[in-house]
């Protein structure tokens, strides 16, 4: 099997690294647009970035009207402004939604088509699109190290993603000090998302290379041990740093390297749910993962034993993971998130259209997905 | 501390991946030069690459007159041919020397200056230099994942390197099947080089992040366990694959990530020796490493205990490493490599000029380096 490993992003990591944004931006553009939520200004983070860009003589436009799970109409509106102002650098600042929105805005600003057309494959990037800098303020999503953006069409409940090499960030600035103000629930959700990126890749393959297993175990151990510490002391930069770094590595090509399974199938099902109900991605994963695990545990017994032993120091992988979810306050069921039992089949249909399930250890069809949904309800 | 992590190279890995060279080359150039040793043709590897490039309609020039540790005059001669033939893609195929030569040829072909002027900082890349594809046929050096080239001026015995962002390969093709014909000594030398890349970074810092330690331990364990297996069965592609993959990861920015020490100081001393005596880099490292370890073990006792326990499963890190060198046939002394005792001070002087020793755990001066040389003699 021939495998690919590619992360063409310059990663700057460490508390205070956000103050290098001007230095980085200087060689990437002269008219920047910052894409973010209103909260980021309130927390004082926006000012740090604005001052730093100004000191390098970069004209800056701020677009801070993003919703959580941004609407495609919002992206189109921002892309229009970017086009009009001849923006050549887009800076995403926030969680996965803000970084995905930055990608979508950069892409759609290159032509006249709405972003949904790009997701449908009806439009393609025209010429050079603006450069991207990504500054996550939430550890977990990993959007800073991939060229993918995901959006929902809120009329049709359809969630789609596009993978476009133009969407690689030139620079990702991982500053753990920006994550200390993040409230408990979002912190825990990000942690589950990060763990899931690596755990899904760990559980699905039958015979991964031992070294890649060991690397994945090293990253999982950190998240398992340190996330509860972060939650009991939210403003501790040291433990926040460990989680930020583990999340970045977990979400990069490293989690999938040499002998992994490619597509993360629990992520596929969750995207269908959070496209339908506007639930937080980490919360959706927390509710789904135990049911998803139990579905294929019979054909991957050894992998689950290794998970228990090497990530949690326990014998039963699934029980250990459920105990840990309890500990980080994420033992959830889909009913807690506003989902409806009778939508199981409809959502299974969406999930099947949305994602590639071929690397899943068992057959995967609408019936099985609907059953996972019901088991997680 | 703000740290950087950057590997902008598309890595293709797996037995048979060399046959993707044409596909990769197609988008990178139309007039390619393959830079390699005469052996590569004899082994049949050159033909695979030539056929594949031809099938994509790429004009190809072969430069196969490289010596081990190539002369700068050889690089200049090849750069002249590249300039004349308007080469826009240079493909390095071989060990570290061939890949470094490919970088040097690409760089020097961009202007009229000899390569040594670039190493002296007297010349700089002009405009765009040819794209690079690197195809290692020896696991260990890691040249495929860095933008550094090292050359020796054989009149002055001076070894110099240059770090130039233009020298990042666009694609690195890691095909373990190309390494099966490599003889025992070179295989073992490459293994020591790879282990050293990660072991030096593991031993030098006082308090690295636990996750990065665990990642480094995972990679070291593979090399420690699998290299003896490779040596007892040289044509086994499975164990060769494990070593190839571990070497690639060991030599990338991953070995230095988050909390490591940057400069590998044993490498610095070895480069002074192999610039003076034309010894194999892996052999030079094998002779030096135990003496280098003993020099700072008193101030990093805990790191050496961790090395013993987590890489070798033994209590004494240095003794465990020396036993392992014995096992892989690399328990060497500098006297075995043709070095002279009375050159200790001269070589220490060269080593000091060549490298940055500031991350070393103790003070480092000419006297200490000369003592390491004498201890390794």
PDB file of N, CA and C in Angstrom, chain A residues 76-124:
ATOM      1  N   UNK A  76     -20.956  33.881   1.965  1.00  0.00           N
ATOM      2  CA  UNK A  76     -21.078  34.588   0.682  1.00  0.00           C
ATOM      3  C   UNK A  76     -21.014  36.104   0.877  1.00  0.00           C
ATOM      4  N   UNK A  77     -21.652  36.576   1.945  1.00  0.00           N
ATOM      5  CA  UNK A  77     -21.636  38.013   2.212  1.00  0.00           C
ATOM      6  C   UNK A  77     -20.194  38.484   2.472  1.00  0.00           C
ATOM      7  N   UNK A  78     -19.459  37.729   3.301  1.00  0.00           N
ATOM      8  CA  UNK A  78     -18.072  38.098   3.607  1.00  0.00           C
ATOM      9  C   UNK A  78     -17.196  38.001   2.356  1.00  0.00           C
ATOM     10  N   UNK A  79     -17.457  36.989   1.526  1.00  0.00           N
ATOM     11  CA  UNK A  79     -16.666  36.832   0.295  1.00  0.00           C
ATOM     12  C   UNK A  79     -16.871  38.036  -0.621  1.00  0.00           C
ATOM     13  N   UNK A  80     -18.097  38.560  -0.631  1.00  0.00           N
ATOM     14  CA  UNK A  80     -18.388  39.750  -1.432  1.00  0.00           C
ATOM     15  C   UNK A  80     -17.554  40.937  -0.968  1.00  0.00           C
ATOM     16  N   UNK A  81     -17.479  41.103   0.343  1.00  0.00           N
ATOM     17  CA  UNK A  81     -16.670  42.204   0.889  1.00  0.00           C
ATOM     18  C   UNK A  81     -15.197  41.996   0.525  1.00  0.00           C
ATOM     19  N   UNK A  82     -14.717  40.758   0.670  1.00  0.00           N
ATOM     20  CA  UNK A  82     -13.313  40.448   0.366  1.00  0.00           C
ATOM     21  C   UNK A  82     -12.993  40.769  -1.095  1.00  0.00           C
ATOM     22  N   UNK A  83     -13.934  40.432  -1.975  1.00  0.00           N
ATOM     23  CA  UNK A  83     -13.753  40.684  -3.405  1.00  0.00           C
ATOM     24  C   UNK A  83     -13.649  42.187  -3.656  1.00  0.00           C
ATOM     25  N   UNK A  84     -14.587  42.908  -3.066  1.00  0.00           N
ATOM     26  CA  UNK A  84     -14.671  44.356  -3.259  1.00  0.00           C
ATOM     27  C   UNK A  84     -13.417  45.063  -2.727  1.00  0.00           C
ATOM     28  N   UNK A  85     -12.914  44.598  -1.575  1.00  0.00           N
ATOM     29  CA  UNK A  85     -11.758  45.252  -0.945  1.00  0.00           C
ATOM     30  C   UNK A  85     -10.431  44.682  -1.443  1.00  0.00           C
ATOM     31  N   UNK A  86     -10.485  43.784  -2.414  1.00  0.00           N
ATOM     32  CA  UNK A  86      -9.278  43.149  -2.963  1.00  0.00           C
ATOM     33  C   UNK A  86      -8.388  42.549  -1.864  1.00  0.00           C
ATOM     34  N   UNK A  87      -9.033  41.801  -0.970  1.00  0.00           N
ATOM     35  CA  UNK A  87      -8.324  41.123   0.125  1.00  0.00           C
ATOM     36  C   UNK A  87      -7.376  40.067  -0.453  1.00  0.00           C
ATOM     37  N   UNK A  88      -6.102  40.069   0.007  1.00  0.00           N
ATOM     38  CA  UNK A  88      -5.167  39.042  -0.476  1.00  0.00           C
ATOM     39  C   UNK A  88      -4.682  38.114   0.641  1.00  0.00           C
ATOM     40  N   UNK A  89      -5.227  38.295   1.844  1.00  0.00           N
ATOM     41  CA  UNK A  89      -4.857  37.431   2.968  1.00  0.00           C
ATOM     42  C   UNK A  89      -6.067  37.305   3.887  1.00  0.00           C
ATOM     43  N   UNK A  90      -6.515  36.074   4.142  1.00  0.00           N
ATOM     44  CA  UNK A  90      -7.640  35.869   5.054  1.00  0.00           C
ATOM     45  C   UNK A  90      -7.113  35.178   6.309  1.00  0.00           C
ATOM     46  N   UNK A  91      -7.453  35.744   7.473  1.00  0.00           N
ATOM     47  CA  UNK A  91      -6.979  35.206   8.750  1.00  0.00           C
ATOM     48  C   UNK A  91      -8.176  34.670   9.528  1.00  0.00           C
ATOM     49  N   UNK A  92      -8.237  33.354   9.699  1.00  0.00           N
ATOM     50  CA  UNK A  92      -9.308  32.742  10.481  1.00  0.00           C
ATOM     51  C   UNK A  92      -8.910  32.701  11.937  1.00  0.00           C
ATOM     52  N   UNK A  93      -9.814  33.118  12.819  1.00  0.00           N
ATOM     53  CA  UNK A  93      -9.471  33.161  14.242  1.00  0.00           C
ATOM     54  C   UNK A  93     -10.673  32.673  15.029  1.00  0.00           C
ATOM     55  N   UNK A  94     -10.551  31.501  15.651  1.00  0.00           N
ATOM     56  CA  UNK A  94     -11.662  30.944  16.407  1.00  0.00           C
ATOM     57  C   UNK A  94     -11.596  29.433  16.412  1.00  0.00           C
ATOM     58  N   UNK A  95     -12.754  28.769  16.487  1.00  0.00           N
ATOM     59  CA  UNK A  95     -12.802  27.311  16.437  1.00  0.00           C
ATOM     60  C   UNK A  95     -12.844  26.831  14.999  1.00  0.00           C
ATOM     61  N   UNK A  96     -13.229  25.582  14.815  1.00  0.00           N
ATOM     62  CA  UNK A  96     -13.280  25.000  13.476  1.00  0.00           C
ATOM     63  C   UNK A  96     -14.170  25.795  12.533  1.00  0.00           C
ATOM     64  N   UNK A  97     -15.286  26.319  13.047  1.00  0.00           N
ATOM     65  CA  UNK A  97     -16.211  27.052  12.184  1.00  0.00           C
ATOM     66  C   UNK A  97     -15.570  28.313  11.622  1.00  0.00           C
ATOM     67  N   UNK A  98     -14.836  29.041  12.468  1.00  0.00           N
ATOM     68  CA  UNK A  98     -14.211  30.279  12.000  1.00  0.00           C
ATOM     69  C   UNK A  98     -13.129  29.967  10.971  1.00  0.00           C
ATOM     70  N   UNK A  99     -12.360  28.907  11.230  1.00  0.00           N
ATOM     71  CA  UNK A  99     -11.284  28.568  10.291  1.00  0.00           C
ATOM     72  C   UNK A  99     -11.857  28.049   8.975  1.00  0.00           C
ATOM     73  N   UNK A 100     -12.921  27.238   9.059  1.00  0.00           N
ATOM     74  CA  UNK A 100     -13.580  26.777   7.834  1.00  0.00           C
ATOM     75  C   UNK A 100     -14.187  27.961   7.080  1.00  0.00           C
ATOM     76  N   UNK A 101     -14.785  28.890   7.823  1.00  0.00           N
ATOM     77  CA  UNK A 101     -15.373  30.069   7.177  1.00  0.00           C
ATOM     78  C   UNK A 101     -14.291  30.867   6.457  1.00  0.00           C
ATOM     79  N   UNK A 102     -13.115  31.015   7.096  1.00  0.00           N
ATOM     80  CA  UNK A 102     -12.012  31.739   6.453  1.00  0.00           C
ATOM     81  C   UNK A 102     -11.649  31.076   5.128  1.00  0.00           C
ATOM     82  N   UNK A 103     -11.608  29.745   5.129  1.00  0.00           N
ATOM     83  CA  UNK A 103     -11.295  29.026   3.886  1.00  0.00           C
ATOM     84  C   UNK A 103     -12.374  29.281   2.836  1.00  0.00           C
ATOM     85  N   UNK A 104     -13.630  29.175   3.262  1.00  0.00           N
ATOM     86  CA  UNK A 104     -14.743  29.360   2.329  1.00  0.00           C
ATOM     87  C   UNK A 104     -14.752  30.768   1.747  1.00  0.00           C
ATOM     88  N   UNK A 105     -14.450  31.749   2.584  1.00  0.00           N
ATOM     89  CA  UNK A 105     -14.446  33.146   2.130  1.00  0.00           C
ATOM     90  C   UNK A 105     -13.314  33.367   1.121  1.00  0.00           C
ATOM     91  N   UNK A 106     -12.133  32.826   1.441  1.00  0.00           N
ATOM     92  CA  UNK A 106     -11.001  32.965   0.515  1.00  0.00           C
ATOM     93  C   UNK A 106     -11.349  32.335  -0.835  1.00  0.00           C
ATOM     94  N   UNK A 107     -11.936  31.143  -0.777  1.00  0.00           N
ATOM     95  CA  UNK A 107     -12.271  30.410  -2.003  1.00  0.00           C
ATOM     96  C   UNK A 107     -13.319  31.169  -2.820  1.00  0.00           C
ATOM     97  N   UNK A 108     -14.426  31.542  -2.170  1.00  0.00           N
ATOM     98  CA  UNK A 108     -15.535  32.169  -2.895  1.00  0.00           C
ATOM     99  C   UNK A 108     -15.175  33.576  -3.373  1.00  0.00           C
ATOM    100  N   UNK A 109     -14.191  34.216  -2.713  1.00  0.00           N
ATOM    101  CA  UNK A 109     -13.825  35.574  -3.135  1.00  0.00           C
ATOM    102  C   UNK A 109     -13.056  35.561  -4.453  1.00  0.00           C
ATOM    103  N   UNK A 110     -12.620  34.353  -4.876  1.00  0.00           N
ATOM    104  CA  UNK A 110     -11.822  34.281  -6.109  1.00  0.00           C
ATOM    105  C   UNK A 110     -12.691  34.354  -7.365  1.00  0.00           C
ATOM    106  N   UNK A 111     -14.011  34.174  -7.214  1.00  0.00           N
ATOM    107  CA  UNK A 111     -14.904  34.251  -8.376  1.00  0.00           C
ATOM    108  C   UNK A 111     -16.218  34.890  -7.977  1.00  0.00           C
ATOM    109  N   UNK A 112     -17.275  34.625  -8.746  1.00  0.00           N
ATOM    110  CA  UNK A 112     -18.567  35.248  -8.438  1.00  0.00           C
ATOM    111  C   UNK A 112     -19.549  34.240  -7.843  1.00  0.00           C
ATOM    112  N   UNK A 113     -19.227  32.945  -7.943  1.00  0.00           N
ATOM    113  CA  UNK A 113     -20.181  31.909  -7.522  1.00  0.00           C
ATOM    114  C   UNK A 113     -20.323  31.857  -6.002  1.00  0.00           C
ATOM    115  N   UNK A 114     -21.511  31.485  -5.502  1.00  0.00           N
ATOM    116  CA  UNK A 114     -21.672  31.295  -4.055  1.00  0.00           C
ATOM    117  C   UNK A 114     -20.902  30.056  -3.592  1.00  0.00           C
ATOM    118  N   UNK A 115     -20.543  30.023  -2.301  1.00  0.00           N
ATOM    119  CA  UNK A 115     -19.707  28.938  -1.768  1.00  0.00           C
ATOM    120  C   UNK A 115     -20.356  27.575  -1.973  1.00  0.00           C
ATOM    121  N   UNK A 116     -21.692  27.508  -1.915  1.00  0.00           N
ATOM    122  CA  UNK A 116     -22.363  26.203  -2.061  1.00  0.00           C
ATOM    123  C   UNK A 116     -22.058  25.563  -3.412  1.00  0.00           C
ATOM    124  N   UNK A 117     -21.880  26.389  -4.442  1.00  0.00           N
ATOM    125  CA  UNK A 117     -21.524  25.856  -5.760  1.00  0.00           C
ATOM    126  C   UNK A 117     -20.168  25.145  -5.736  1.00  0.00           C
ATOM    127  N   UNK A 118     -19.234  25.653  -4.914  1.00  0.00           N
ATOM    128  CA  UNK A 118     -17.925  24.997  -4.792  1.00  0.00           C
ATOM    129  C   UNK A 118     -18.097  23.639  -4.119  1.00  0.00           C
ATOM    130  N   UNK A 119     -18.987  23.587  -3.110  1.00  0.00           N
ATOM    131  CA  UNK A 119     -19.197  22.339  -2.381  1.00  0.00           C
ATOM    132  C   UNK A 119     -19.917  21.312  -3.250  1.00  0.00           C
ATOM    133  N   UNK A 120     -20.711  21.810  -4.187  1.00  0.00           N
ATOM    134  CA  UNK A 120     -21.407  20.913  -5.118  1.00  0.00           C
ATOM    135  C   UNK A 120     -20.503  20.491  -6.274  1.00  0.00           C
ATOM    136  N   UNK A 121     -19.303  21.103  -6.358  1.00  0.00           N
ATOM    137  CA  UNK A 121     -18.409  20.795  -7.477  1.00  0.00           C
ATOM    138  C   UNK A 121     -18.785  21.549  -8.742  1.00  0.00           C
ATOM    139  N   UNK A 122     -19.686  22.536  -8.621  1.00  0.00           N
ATOM    140  CA  UNK A 122     -20.116  23.298  -9.799  1.00  0.00           C
ATOM    141  C   UNK A 122     -19.225  24.507 -10.064  1.00  0.00           C
ATOM    142  N   UNK A 123     -18.429  24.914  -9.060  1.00  0.00           N
ATOM    143  CA  UNK A 123     -17.510  26.047  -9.251  1.00  0.00           C
ATOM    144  C   UNK A 123     -16.126  25.625  -8.773  1.00  0.00           C
ATOM    145  N   UNK A 124     -15.098  26.258  -9.333  1.00  0.00           N
ATOM    146  CA  UNK A 124     -13.720  25.963  -8.918  1.00  0.00           C
ATOM    147  C   UNK A 124     -12.960  27.265  -8.705  1.00  0.00           C
TER     148      UNK A 124
END
